[in-house]
Short mmCIF file of C-alpha atoms in Angstrom, two decimals:
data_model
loop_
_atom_site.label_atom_id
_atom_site.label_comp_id
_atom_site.label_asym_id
_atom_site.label_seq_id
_atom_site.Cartn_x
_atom_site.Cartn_y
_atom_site.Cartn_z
CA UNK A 1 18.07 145.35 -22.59
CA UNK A 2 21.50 145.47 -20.59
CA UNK A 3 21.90 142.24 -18.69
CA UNK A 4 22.59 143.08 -15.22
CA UNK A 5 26.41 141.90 -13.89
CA UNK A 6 27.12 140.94 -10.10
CA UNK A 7 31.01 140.74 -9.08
CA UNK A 8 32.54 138.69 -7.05
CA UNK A 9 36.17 138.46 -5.45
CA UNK A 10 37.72 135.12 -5.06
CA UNK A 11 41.67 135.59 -5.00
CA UNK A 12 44.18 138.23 -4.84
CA UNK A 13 47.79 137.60 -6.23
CA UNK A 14 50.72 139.05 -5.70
CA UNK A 15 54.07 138.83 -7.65
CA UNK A 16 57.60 140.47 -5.48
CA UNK A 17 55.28 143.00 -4.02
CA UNK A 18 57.10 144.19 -1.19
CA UNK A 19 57.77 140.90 0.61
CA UNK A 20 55.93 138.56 -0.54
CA UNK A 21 57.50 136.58 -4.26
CA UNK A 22 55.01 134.74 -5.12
CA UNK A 23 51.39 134.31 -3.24
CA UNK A 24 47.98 133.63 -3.73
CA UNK A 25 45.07 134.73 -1.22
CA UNK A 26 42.26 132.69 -1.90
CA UNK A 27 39.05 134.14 -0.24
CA UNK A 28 36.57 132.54 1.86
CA UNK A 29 33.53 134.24 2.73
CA UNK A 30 35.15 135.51 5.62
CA UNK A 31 38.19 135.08 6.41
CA UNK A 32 41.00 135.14 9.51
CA UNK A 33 44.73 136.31 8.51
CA UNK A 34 46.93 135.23 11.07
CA UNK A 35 50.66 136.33 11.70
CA UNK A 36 53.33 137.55 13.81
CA UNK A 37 54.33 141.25 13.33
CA UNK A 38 56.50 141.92 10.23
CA UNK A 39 55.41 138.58 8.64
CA UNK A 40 53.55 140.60 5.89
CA UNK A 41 49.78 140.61 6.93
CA UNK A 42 50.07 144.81 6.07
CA UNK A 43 51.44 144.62 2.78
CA UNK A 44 48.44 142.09 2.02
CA UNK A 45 46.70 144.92 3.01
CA UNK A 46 48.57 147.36 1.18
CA UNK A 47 48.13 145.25 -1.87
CA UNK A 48 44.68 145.34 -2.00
CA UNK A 49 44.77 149.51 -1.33
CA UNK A 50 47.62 149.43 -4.11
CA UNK A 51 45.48 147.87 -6.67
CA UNK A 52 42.36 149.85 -6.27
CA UNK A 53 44.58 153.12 -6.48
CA UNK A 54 45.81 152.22 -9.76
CA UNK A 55 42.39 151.93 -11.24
CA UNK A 56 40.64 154.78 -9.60
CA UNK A 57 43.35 157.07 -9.96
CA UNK A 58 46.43 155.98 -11.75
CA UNK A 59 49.68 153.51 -11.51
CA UNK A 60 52.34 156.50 -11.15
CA UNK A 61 50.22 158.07 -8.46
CA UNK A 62 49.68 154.95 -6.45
CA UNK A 63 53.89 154.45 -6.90
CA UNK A 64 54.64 157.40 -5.90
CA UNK A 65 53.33 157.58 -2.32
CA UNK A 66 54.70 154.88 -1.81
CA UNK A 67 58.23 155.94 -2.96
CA UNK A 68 58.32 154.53 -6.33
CA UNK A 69 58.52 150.97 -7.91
CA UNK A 70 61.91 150.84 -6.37
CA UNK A 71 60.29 150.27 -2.79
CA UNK A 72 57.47 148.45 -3.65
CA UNK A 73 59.11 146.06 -5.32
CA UNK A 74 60.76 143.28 -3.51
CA UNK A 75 63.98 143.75 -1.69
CA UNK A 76 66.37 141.25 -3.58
CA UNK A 77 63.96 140.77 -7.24
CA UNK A 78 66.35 142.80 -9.08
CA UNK A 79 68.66 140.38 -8.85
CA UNK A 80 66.82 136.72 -9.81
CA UNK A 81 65.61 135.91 -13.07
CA UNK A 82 61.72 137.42 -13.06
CA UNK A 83 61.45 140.81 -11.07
CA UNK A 84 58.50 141.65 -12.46
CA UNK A 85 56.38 143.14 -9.52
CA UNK A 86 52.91 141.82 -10.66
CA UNK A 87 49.22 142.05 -9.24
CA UNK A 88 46.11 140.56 -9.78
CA UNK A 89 42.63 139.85 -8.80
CA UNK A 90 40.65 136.51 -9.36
CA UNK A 91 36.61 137.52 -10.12
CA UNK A 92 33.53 135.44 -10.80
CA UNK A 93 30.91 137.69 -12.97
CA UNK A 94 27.05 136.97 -13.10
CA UNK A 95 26.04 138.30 -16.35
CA UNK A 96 22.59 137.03 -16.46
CA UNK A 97 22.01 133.37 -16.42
CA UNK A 98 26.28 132.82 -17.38
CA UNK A 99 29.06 132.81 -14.54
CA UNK A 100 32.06 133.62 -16.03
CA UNK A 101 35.85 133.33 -13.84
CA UNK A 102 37.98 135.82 -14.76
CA UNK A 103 41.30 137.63 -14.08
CA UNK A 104 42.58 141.04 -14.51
CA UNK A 105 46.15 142.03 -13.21
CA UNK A 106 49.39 143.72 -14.66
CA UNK A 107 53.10 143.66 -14.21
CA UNK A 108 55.66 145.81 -14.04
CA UNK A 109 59.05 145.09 -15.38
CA UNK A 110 61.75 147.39 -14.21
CA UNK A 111 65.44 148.43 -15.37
CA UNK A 112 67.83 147.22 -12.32
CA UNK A 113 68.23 149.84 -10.29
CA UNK A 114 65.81 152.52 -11.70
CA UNK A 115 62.42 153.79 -11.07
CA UNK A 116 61.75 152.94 -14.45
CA UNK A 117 59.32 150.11 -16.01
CA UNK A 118 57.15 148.68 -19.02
CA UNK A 119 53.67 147.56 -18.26
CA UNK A 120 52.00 144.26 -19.38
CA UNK A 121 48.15 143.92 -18.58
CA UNK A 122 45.27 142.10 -19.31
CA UNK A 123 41.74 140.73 -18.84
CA UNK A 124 41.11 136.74 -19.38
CA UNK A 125 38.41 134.44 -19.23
CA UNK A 126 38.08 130.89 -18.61
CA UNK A 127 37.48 129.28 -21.79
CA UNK A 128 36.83 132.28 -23.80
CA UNK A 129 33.99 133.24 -22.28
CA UNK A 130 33.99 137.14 -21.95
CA UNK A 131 35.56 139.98 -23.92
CA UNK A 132 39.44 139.73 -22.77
CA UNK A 133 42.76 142.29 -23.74
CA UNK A 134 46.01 141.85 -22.69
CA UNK A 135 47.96 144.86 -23.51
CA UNK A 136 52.30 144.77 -23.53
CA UNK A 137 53.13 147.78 -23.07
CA UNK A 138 52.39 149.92 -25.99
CA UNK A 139 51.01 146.76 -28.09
CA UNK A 140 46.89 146.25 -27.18
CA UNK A 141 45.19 142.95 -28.53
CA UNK A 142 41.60 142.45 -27.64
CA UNK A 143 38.61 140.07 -28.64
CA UNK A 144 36.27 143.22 -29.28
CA UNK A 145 37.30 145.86 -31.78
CA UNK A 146 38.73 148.62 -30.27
CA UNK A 147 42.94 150.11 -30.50
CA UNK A 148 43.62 152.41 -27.53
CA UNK A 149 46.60 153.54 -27.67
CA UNK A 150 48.09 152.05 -24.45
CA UNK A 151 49.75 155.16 -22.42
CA UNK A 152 52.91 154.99 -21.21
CA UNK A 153 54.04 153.63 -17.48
CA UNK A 154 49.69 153.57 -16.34
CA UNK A 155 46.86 151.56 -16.78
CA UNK A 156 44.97 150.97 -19.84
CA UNK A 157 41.99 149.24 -18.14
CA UNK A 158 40.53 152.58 -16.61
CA UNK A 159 40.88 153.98 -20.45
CA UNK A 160 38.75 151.45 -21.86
CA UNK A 161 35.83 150.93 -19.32
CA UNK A 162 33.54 152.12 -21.34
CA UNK A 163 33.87 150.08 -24.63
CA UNK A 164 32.56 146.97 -22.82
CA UNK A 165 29.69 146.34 -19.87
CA UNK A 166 32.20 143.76 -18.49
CA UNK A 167 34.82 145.81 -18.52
CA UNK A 168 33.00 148.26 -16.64
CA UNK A 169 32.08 146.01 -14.29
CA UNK A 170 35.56 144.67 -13.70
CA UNK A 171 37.03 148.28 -13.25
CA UNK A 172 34.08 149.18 -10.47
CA UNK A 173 34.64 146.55 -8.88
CA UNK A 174 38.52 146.95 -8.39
CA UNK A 175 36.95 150.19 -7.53
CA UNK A 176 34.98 148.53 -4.37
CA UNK A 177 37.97 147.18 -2.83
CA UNK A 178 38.38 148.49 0.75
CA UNK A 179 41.30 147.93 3.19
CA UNK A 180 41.24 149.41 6.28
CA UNK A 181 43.66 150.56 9.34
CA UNK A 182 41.77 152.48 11.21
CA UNK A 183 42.97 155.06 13.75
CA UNK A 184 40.67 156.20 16.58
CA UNK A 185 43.15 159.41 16.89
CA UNK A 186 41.55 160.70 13.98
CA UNK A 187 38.33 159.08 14.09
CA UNK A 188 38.08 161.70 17.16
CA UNK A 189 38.71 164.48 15.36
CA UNK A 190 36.33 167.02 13.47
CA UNK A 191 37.40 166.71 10.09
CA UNK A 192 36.12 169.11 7.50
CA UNK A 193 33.15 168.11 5.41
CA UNK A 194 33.43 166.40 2.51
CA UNK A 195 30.46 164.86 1.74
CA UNK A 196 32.32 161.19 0.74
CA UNK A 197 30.15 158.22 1.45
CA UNK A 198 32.91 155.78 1.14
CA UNK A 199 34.77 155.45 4.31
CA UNK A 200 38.45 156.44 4.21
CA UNK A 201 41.68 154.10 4.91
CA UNK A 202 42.34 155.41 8.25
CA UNK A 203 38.43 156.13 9.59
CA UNK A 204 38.90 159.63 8.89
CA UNK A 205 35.59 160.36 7.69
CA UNK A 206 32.90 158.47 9.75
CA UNK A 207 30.69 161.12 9.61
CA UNK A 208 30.35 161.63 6.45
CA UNK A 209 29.80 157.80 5.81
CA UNK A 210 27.12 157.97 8.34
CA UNK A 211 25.53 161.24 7.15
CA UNK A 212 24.95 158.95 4.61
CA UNK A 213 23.24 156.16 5.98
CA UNK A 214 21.02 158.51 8.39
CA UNK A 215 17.84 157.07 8.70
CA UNK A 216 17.66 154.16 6.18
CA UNK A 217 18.07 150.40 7.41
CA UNK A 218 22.03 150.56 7.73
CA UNK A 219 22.03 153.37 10.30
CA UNK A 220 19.21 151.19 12.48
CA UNK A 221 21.91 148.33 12.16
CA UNK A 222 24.98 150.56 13.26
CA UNK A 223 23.30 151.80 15.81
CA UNK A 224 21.94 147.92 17.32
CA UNK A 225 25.19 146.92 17.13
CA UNK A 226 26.89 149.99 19.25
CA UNK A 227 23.89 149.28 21.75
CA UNK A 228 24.95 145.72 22.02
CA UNK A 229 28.03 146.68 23.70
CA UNK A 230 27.77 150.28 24.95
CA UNK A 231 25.01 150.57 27.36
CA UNK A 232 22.64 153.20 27.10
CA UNK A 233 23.21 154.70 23.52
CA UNK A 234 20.08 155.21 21.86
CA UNK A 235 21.09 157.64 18.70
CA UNK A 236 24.34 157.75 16.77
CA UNK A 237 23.82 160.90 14.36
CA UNK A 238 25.47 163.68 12.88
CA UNK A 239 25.56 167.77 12.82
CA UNK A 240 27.73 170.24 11.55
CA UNK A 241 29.21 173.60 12.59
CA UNK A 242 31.64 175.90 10.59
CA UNK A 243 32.69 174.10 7.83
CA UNK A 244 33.02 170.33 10.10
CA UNK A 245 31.33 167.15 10.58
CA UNK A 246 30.35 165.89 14.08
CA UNK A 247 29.49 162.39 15.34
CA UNK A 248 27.38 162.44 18.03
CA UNK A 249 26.22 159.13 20.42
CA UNK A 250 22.89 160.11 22.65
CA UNK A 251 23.21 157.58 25.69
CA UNK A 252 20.67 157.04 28.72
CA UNK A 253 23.31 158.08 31.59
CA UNK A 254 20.59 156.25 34.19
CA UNK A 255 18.82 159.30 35.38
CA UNK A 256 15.84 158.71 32.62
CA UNK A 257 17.48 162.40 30.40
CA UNK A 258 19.68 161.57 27.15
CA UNK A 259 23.22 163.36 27.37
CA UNK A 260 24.66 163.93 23.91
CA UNK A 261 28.40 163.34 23.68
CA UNK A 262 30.70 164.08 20.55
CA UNK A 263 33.62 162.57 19.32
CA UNK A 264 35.95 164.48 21.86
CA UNK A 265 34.53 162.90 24.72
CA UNK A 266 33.92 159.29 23.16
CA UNK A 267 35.76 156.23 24.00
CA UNK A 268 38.76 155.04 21.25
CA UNK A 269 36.76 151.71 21.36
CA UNK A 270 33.54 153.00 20.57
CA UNK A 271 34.63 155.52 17.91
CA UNK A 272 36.64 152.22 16.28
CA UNK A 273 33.85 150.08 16.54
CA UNK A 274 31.74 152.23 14.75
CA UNK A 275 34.47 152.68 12.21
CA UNK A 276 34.24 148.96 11.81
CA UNK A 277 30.43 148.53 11.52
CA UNK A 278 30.88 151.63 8.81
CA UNK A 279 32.98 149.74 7.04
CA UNK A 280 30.41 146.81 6.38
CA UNK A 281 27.68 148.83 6.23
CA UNK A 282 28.58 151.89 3.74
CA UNK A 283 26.85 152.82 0.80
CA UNK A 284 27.43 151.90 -2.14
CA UNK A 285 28.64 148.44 -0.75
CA UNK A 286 32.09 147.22 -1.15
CA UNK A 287 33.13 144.08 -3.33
CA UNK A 288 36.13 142.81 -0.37
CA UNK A 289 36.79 144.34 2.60
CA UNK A 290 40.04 143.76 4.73
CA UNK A 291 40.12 144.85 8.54
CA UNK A 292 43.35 145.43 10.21
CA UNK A 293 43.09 144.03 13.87
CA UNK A 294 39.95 144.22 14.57
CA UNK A 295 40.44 144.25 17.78
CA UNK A 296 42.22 146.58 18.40
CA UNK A 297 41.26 149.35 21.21
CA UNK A 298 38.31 147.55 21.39
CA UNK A 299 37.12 145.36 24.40
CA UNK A 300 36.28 141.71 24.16
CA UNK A 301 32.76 141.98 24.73
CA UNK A 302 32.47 143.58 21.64
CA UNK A 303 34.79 141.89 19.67
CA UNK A 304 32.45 138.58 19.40
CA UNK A 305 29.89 141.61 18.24
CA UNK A 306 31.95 142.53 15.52
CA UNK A 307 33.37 139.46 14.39
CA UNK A 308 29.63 138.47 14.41
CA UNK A 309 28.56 141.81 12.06
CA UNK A 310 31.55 140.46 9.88
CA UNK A 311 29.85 137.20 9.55
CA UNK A 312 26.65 138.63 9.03
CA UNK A 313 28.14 140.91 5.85
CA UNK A 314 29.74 137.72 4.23
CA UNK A 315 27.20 136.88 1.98
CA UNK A 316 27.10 140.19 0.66
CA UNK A 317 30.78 140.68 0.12
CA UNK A 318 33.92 138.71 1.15
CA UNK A 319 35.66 140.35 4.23
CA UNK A 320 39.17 139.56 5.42
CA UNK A 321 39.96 140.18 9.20
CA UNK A 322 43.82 140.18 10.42
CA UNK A 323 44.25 139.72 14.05
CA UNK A 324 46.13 138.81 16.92
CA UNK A 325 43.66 138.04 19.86
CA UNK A 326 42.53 134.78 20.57
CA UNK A 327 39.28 136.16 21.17
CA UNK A 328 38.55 136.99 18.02
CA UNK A 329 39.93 133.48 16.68
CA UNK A 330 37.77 131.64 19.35
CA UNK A 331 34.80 133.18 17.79
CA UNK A 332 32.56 130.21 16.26
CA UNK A 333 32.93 131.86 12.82
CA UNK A 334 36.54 131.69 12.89
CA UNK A 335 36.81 127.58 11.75
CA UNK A 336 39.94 125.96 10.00
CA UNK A 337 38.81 126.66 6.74
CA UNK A 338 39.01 130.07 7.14
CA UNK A 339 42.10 130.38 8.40
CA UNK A 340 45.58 131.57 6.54
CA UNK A 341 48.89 131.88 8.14
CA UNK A 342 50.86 134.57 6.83
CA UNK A 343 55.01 133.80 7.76
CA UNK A 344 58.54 135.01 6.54
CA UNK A 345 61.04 133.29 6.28
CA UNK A 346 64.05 133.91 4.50
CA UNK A 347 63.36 137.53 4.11
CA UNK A 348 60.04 136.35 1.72
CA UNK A 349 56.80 136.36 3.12
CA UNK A 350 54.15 133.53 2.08
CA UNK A 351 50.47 132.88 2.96
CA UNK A 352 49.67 129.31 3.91
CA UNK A 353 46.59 127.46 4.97
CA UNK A 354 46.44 125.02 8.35
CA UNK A 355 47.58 121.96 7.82
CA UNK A 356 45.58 118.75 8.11
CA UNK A 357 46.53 117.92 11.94
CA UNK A 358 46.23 121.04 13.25
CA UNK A 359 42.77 121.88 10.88
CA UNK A 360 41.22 118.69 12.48
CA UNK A 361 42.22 119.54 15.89
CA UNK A 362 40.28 123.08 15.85
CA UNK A 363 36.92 122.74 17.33
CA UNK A 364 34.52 124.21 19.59
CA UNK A 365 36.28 123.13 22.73
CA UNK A 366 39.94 123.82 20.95
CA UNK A 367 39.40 127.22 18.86
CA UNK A 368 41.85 128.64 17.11
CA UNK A 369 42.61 131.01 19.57
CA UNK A 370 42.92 128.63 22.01
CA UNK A 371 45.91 127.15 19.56
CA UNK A 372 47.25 130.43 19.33
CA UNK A 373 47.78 130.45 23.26
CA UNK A 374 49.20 127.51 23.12
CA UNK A 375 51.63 127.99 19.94
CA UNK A 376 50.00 124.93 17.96
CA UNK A 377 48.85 126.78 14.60
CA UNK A 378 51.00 124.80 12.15
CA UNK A 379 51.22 125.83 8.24
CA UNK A 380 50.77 123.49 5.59
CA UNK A 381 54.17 122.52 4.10
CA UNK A 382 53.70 124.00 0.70
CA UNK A 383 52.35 127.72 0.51
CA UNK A 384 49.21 128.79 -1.31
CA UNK A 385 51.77 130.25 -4.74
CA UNK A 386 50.75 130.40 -8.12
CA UNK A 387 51.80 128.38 -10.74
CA UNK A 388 52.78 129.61 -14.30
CA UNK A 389 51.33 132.95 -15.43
CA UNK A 390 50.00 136.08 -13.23
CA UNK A 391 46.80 135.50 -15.38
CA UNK A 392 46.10 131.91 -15.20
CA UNK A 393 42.33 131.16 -14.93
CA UNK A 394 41.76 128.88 -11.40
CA UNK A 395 38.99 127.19 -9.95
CA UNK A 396 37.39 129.91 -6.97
CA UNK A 397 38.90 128.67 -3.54
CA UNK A 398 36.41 126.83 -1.08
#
């Protein structure tokens, strides 16, 4: 019998991807990233996207919309001793009764001043304890018996996924990572039909995500949640004419009749709220999600709602909310310890944690956001980096 495997995301890392040299984003259950614009909260973001696109469709791909290696990798690398642009994931694996910490990731080392580069990759366990690879570019080495034959400038992991259970695992749940920026300009729209259930970057697709969910226990959620701060709706659903999807809210106008409304005639803050509550609530569930400013086009009455349907997901799946509004970081889920500062300085971008003053101050009466009115969110001195190898085993952050 197969043992069953659960996946769980503790840390991304990132090596001179775009701004940020060397950084390590260790996961809470939920948590706040905090940041001025252009101090690098996107390209955390991006990272996250980035990785996922290399495994579910393939490294050049994922380069090239974002204009090659050249552009991803940091401004500056090419000309220090390691340029290597390098990501990875930290995971903790249930495989029956065993926990296992694990970490997959690659680098790519490039030729000054080309768009070329040679790949080193791996899989590795804490003491040994699961079936690990790590791959140099066309060299493979693995604890099971297997020789791929590594191809050239992509991936081997999605080549080998199905020579180990683990491995599988590992790739679906790289697979599972979701970042989102969603846009209520084209969460409006009628896009054609494509019958995706996982919710697209941008919110493109909400019906189709909740064409999905229609009547089971995810759609009753959704729709509590849009009650909570829209009054009157009583049905969010779904139809279809000529080829495209409609979202459709039913809302109590107060003369006792139901007037159905589409996306056309639908408030930016609704249609992003329900974007949001999507996100959390789509089928098959995610292994992280990452919000881009929550807040925005939304009011603050249903912010807390949202920040509270975050909380509420957090057990099932880490989720990572960027914002600016002290009304989401007065929230009583946002608390020190789930707080990271993202800042550049020095044209590099690092992620840092509160420091011990400022993590004691934060309270009920003094929230976050109430610091963040008041300009007294100070970093730790040392940023959260990684020491030694992209694929050093760590202990899961707190």
């Amino acid at each position: 019998m197969t043992e069953s495997i659960r996946v769980q995301v503790d840390e991304i890392r990132l090596r001179n991807f775009r701004a940020f040299e060397n950084a390590r984003l260790r996961l809470s259950d939920l948590t706040f990233v905090l940041g001025r614009n252009g101090s690098g909260k996107s390209s955390l973001l991006d990272a996250v996207e980035f990785l996922r696109e290399c495994i579910e469709d393939s490294l050049p791909n994922a380069l090239d919309r974002r204009g090659g290696i050249l552009k991803v990798r940091r401004v500056g690398a090419d000309n220090e001793s390691d340029s290597r642009l390098g990501l990875a994931v930290c995971l903790r694996l249930q495989v029956g009764e065993r926990t296992l910490s694990a970490v997959y990731g690659f680098e790519l080392h490039g030729t000054s001043g080309t768009p070329g580069y040679s790949v080193r990759e791996g899989i590795q366990f804490a003491g040994g304890g699961g079936p690990s690879f790590d791959r140099r570019d066309d060299n493979f080495e693995s604890s099971i018996k297997i020789s791929p034959v590594p191809p050239a400038m992509r991936l081997v992991l999605p080549h080998v996924l199905g020579a180990d259970s683990v491995w599988e695992a590992i790739g679906q749940a790289i697979g599972g990572l979701r970042a989102y920026q969603l846009d209520p300009s084209v969460i409006g729209s009628l896009p054609p039909i494509d019958e995706g259930s996982r919710l697209a970057r941008n919110g493109v697709n909400v019906g189709d995500v909740l064409r999905h969910l229609e009547g089971g226990r995810e759609h009753r959620w959704i729709e509590e949640h849009i009650a909570a701060f829209t009054d009157g709706v009583q049905k969010v659903r779904t139809d279809s004419v000529i080829g495209r999807r409609l979202l459709l809210i039913e809302q109590d106008t107060g003369t006792g009749t139901f007037t159905t409304f589409d996306a056309t005639q639908i408030s930016q803050g609704t249609l992003r709220a329900l974007a949001v509550l999507l996100a959390l609530r789509q089928q098959p569930a995610p292994t992280l999600v990452l919000i881009d400013e929550i807040e925005n086009s939304v009011h603050p009455s249903a912010v807390a709602v949202l920040v509270g349907a975050a909380e509420a997901m957090c057990g099932a799946f880490p989720v990572v909310l960027t914002s600016h509004s002290p009304e989401v970081l007065s929230h009583p889920a946002c608390t020190a310890e789930r707080v990271r500062l993202v800042e550049w300085q020095k044209g590099r971008s690092r992620v840092h944690r509160l420091n011990e003053d400022t993590a004691k101050a934060v309270s009920p009466l003094n929230t976050v956001g109430d610091m963040l009115r008041s300009n007294a969110l100070w970093p730790e001195e040392h940023p959260e980096e990684l020491e030694g190898d992209l694929f050093t085993i760590s202990e899961p952050s707190a």
